[in-house]
Short mmCIF file of C-alpha atoms in Angstrom, two decimals:
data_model
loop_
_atom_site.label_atom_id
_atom_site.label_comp_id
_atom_site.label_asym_id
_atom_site.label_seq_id
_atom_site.Cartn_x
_atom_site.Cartn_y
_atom_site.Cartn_z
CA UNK B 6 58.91 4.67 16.43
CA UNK B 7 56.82 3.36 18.86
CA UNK B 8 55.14 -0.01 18.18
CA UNK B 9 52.24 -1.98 20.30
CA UNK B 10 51.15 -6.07 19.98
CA UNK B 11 48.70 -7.43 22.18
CA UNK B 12 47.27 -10.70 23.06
CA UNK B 13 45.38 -12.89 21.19
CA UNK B 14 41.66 -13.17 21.46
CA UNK B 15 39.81 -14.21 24.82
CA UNK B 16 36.46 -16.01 25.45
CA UNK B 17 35.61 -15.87 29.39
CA UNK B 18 32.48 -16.54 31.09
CA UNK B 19 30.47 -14.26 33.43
CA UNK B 20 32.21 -13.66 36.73
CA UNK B 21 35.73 -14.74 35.69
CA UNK B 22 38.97 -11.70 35.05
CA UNK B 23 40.63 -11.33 31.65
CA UNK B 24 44.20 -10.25 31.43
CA UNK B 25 44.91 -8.63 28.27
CA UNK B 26 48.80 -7.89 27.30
CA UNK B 27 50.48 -4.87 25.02
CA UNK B 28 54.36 -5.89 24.38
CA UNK B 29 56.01 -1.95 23.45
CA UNK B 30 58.83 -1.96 20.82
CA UNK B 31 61.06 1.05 19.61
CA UNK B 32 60.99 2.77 23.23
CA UNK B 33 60.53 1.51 26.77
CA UNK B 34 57.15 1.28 28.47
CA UNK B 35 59.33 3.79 30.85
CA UNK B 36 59.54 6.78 28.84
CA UNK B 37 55.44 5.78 27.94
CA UNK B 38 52.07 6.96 29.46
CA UNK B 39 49.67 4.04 28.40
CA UNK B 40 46.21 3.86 28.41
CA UNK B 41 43.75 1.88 27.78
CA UNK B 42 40.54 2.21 25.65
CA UNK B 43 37.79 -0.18 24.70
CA UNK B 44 35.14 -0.46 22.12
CA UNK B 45 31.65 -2.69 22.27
CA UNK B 46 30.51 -3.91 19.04
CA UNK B 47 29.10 -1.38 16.99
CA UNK B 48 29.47 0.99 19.39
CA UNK B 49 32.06 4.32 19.90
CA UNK B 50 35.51 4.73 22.18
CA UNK B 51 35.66 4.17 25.88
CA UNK B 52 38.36 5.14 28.00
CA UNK B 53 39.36 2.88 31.00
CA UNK B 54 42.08 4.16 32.44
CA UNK B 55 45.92 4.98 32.06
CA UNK B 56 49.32 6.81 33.37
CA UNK B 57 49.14 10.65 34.53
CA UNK B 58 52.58 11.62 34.46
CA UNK B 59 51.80 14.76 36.21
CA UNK B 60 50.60 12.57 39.23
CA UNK B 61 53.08 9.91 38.93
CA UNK B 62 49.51 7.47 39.45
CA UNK B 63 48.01 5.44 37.28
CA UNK B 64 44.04 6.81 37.35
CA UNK B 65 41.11 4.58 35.80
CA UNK B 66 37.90 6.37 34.73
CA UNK B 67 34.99 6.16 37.52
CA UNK B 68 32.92 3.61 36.02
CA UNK B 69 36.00 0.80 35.80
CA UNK B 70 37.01 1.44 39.14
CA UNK B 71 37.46 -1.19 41.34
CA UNK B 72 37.06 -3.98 38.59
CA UNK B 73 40.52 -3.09 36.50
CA UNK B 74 44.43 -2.91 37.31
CA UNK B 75 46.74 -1.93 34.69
CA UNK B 76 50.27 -2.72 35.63
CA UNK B 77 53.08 -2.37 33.83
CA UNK B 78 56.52 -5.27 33.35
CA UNK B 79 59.65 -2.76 32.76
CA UNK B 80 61.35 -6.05 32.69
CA UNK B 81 59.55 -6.56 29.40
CA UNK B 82 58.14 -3.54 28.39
CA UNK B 83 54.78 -4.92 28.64
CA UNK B 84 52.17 -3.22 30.12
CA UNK B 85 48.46 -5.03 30.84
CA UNK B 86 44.81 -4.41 31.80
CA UNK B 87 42.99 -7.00 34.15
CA UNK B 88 39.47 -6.46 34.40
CA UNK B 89 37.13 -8.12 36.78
CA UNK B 90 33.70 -9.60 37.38
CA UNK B 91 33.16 -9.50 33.81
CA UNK B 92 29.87 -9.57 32.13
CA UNK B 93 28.27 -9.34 28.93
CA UNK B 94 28.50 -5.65 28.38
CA UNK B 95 31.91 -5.90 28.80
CA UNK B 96 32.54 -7.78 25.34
CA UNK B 97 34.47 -5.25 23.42
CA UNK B 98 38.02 -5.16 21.89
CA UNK B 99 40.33 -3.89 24.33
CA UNK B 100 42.84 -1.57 22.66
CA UNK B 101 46.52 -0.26 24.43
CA UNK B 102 47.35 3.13 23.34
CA UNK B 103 50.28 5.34 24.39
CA UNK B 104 50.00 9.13 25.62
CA UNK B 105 53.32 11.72 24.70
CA UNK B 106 50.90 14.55 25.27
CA UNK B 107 46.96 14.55 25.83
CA UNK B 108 46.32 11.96 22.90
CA UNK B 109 46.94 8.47 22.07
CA UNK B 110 49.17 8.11 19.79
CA UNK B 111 50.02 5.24 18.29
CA UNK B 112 47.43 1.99 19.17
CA UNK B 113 47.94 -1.59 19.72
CA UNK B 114 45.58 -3.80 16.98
CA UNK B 115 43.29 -4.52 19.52
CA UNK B 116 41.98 -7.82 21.55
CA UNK B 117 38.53 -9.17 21.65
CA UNK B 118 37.49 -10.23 24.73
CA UNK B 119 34.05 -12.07 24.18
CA UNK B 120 31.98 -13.05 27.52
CA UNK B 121 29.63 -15.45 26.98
CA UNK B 122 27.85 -18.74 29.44
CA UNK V 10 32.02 11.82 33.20
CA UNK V 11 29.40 12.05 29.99
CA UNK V 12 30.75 11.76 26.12
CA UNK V 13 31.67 14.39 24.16
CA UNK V 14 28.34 15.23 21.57
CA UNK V 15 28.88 14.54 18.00
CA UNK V 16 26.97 14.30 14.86
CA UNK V 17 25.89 10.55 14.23
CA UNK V 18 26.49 11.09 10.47
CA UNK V 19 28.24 13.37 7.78
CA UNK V 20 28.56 13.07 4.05
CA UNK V 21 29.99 14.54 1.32
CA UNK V 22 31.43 14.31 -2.26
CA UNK V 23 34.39 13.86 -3.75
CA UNK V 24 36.49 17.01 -3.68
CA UNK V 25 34.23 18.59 -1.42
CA UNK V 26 34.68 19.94 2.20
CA UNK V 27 33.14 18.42 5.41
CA UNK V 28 33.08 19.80 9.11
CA UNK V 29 32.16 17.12 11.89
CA UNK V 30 31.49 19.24 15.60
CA UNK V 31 32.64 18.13 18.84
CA UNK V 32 30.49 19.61 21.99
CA UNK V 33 31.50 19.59 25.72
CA UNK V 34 31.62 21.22 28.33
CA UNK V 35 33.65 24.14 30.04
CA UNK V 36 35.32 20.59 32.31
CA UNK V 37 36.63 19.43 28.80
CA UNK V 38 36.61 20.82 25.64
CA UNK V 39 36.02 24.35 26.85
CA UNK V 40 38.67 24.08 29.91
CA UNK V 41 41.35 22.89 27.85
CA UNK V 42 43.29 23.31 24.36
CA UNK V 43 43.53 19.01 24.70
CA UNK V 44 41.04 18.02 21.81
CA UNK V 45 41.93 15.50 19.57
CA UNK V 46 40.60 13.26 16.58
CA UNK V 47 41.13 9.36 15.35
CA UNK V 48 39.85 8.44 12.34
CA UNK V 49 38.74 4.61 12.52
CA UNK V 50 38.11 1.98 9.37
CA UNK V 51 35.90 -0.48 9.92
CA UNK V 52 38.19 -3.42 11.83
CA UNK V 53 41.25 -1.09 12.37
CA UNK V 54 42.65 0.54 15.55
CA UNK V 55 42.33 4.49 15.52
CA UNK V 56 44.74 6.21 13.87
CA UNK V 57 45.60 10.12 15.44
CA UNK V 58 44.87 12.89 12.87
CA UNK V 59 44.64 15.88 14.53
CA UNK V 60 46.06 16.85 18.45
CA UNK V 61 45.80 19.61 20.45
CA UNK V 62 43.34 21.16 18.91
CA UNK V 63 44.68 21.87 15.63
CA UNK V 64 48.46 19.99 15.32
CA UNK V 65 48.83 17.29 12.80
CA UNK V 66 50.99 14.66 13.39
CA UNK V 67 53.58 13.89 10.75
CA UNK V 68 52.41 12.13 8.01
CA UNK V 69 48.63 13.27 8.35
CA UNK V 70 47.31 14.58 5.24
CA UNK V 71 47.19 18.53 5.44
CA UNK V 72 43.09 18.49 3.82
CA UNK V 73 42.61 17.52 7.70
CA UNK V 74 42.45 20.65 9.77
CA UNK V 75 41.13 21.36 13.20
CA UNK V 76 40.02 24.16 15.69
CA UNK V 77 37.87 25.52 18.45
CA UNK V 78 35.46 27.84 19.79
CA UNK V 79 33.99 27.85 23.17
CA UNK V 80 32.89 24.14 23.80
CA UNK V 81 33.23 23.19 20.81
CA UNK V 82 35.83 21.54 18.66
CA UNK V 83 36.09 21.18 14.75
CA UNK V 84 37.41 18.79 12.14
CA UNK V 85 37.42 19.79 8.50
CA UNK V 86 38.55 17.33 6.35
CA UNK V 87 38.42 19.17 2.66
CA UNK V 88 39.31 17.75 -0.90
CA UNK V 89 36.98 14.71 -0.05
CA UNK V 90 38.86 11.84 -0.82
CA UNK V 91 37.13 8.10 -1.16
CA UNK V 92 39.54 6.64 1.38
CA UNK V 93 38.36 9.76 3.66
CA UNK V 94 35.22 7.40 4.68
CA UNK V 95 35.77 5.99 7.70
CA UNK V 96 34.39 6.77 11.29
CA UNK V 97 35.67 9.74 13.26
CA UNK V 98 35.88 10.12 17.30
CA UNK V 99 36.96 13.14 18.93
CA UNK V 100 38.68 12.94 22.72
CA UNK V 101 38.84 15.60 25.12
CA UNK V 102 41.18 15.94 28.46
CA UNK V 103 39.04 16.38 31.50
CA UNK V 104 40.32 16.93 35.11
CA UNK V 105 43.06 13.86 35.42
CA UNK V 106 40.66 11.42 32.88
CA UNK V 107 40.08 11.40 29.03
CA UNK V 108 36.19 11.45 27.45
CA UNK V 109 35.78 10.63 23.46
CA UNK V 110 32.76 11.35 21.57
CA UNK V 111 30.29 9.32 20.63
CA UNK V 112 31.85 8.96 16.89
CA UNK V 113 30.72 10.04 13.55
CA UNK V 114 30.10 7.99 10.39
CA UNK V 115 31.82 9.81 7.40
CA UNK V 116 30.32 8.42 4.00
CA UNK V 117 31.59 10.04 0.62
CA UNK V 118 29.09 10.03 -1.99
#
């Protein structure tokens, strides 16, 4: 059974990167597609980006791009999510999920990332 | 790539039934038999309920059901239970990317 932890909280300020972690457990991040979704206070499900195993890439949706990297640590089986330039908007918790199929199944509990001056 | 559409709110009674609608688009829900539904409680990650249209993972109650017609998907949730209320966001496949709905607020009465 698959498992996900991630980081702790962050608090960044305009402009800087956050670097959010999700350690896997009960497989390795190998035989995993992961993906990452976020959610704004109050607000519904985003999703940033992830692994296509039919491409072999990892793709990140149109509006992220060229402000997040996911990578991956086999070494570790962690994967993470480094987003960029960050501004208010982007306060949300960031949540890891993994992909078997076309869903995300199970999620990580989810890090706040708060950007504030 | 614009959200799937999806009733802001639902409600029903205990014991009752409930259908929340999904609507896309021929690039999404229409083009593909990849729909699938989270239910969320308030402070809680998603948790998968229905995938692939209509599949329930193990462990998911069987009152949850889903299907499709056209660009549209379905959940039914019936036998309303209290612990039902949460909110619920479906997710389409689209052309190499993934779009969710814009989430819907079950209350039971």
């Amino acid at each position: 059974q698959v498992q996900l932890v991630q980081s702790g909280a962050e608090v960044k300020k305009p402009g800087a990167s956050v670097k959010v972690s999700c350690k896997v457990s009960g497989y390795t991040l190998t035989e995993l597609s992961m993906h990452w979704v976020r959610q704004a206070p109050g607000k519904g499900l985003e999703w940033m980006g992830g692994f296509d195993p039919e491409d072999g890439e990892t793709i990140y949706a149109q509006k992220f791009q060229g402000r997040v990297t996911m990578t991956e640590d086999t070494s570790t089986d962690t994967a993470y999510m480094e987003l960029s330039s960050l501004r208010s908007e982007d306060t949300a918790v960031y949540y890891c999920a993994t992909s078997l199929g076309n869903w995300f199944d199970p999620w990580g509990q989810g890090t706040l990332v708060t950007v504030s001056s | 790539q614009s959200a799937l559409t999806q009733p802001a709110s639902v409600s029903g009674s205990p014991g009752q039934s409930i259908t929340i609608s999904c609507t896309g688009t021929s690039s999404d829900v229409g083009g593909y038999n990849y729909v699938s539904w989270y239910q969320q409680h308030p402070g809680k990650a998603p948790k998968l309920m229905i995938y692939d249209v209509s599949n329930r993972p193990s462990g998911v109650s069987n009152r949850f059901s889903g299907s499709k017609s056209g660009n549209t998907a379905s959940l039914t949730i019936s036998g309303l239970q209290a612990e039902d209320e949460a909110d619920y966001y479906c997710s389409s496949y689209t052309s190499s990317s993934w779009v969710f709905g814009g989430g819907t607020k079950l209350t039971v009465l």
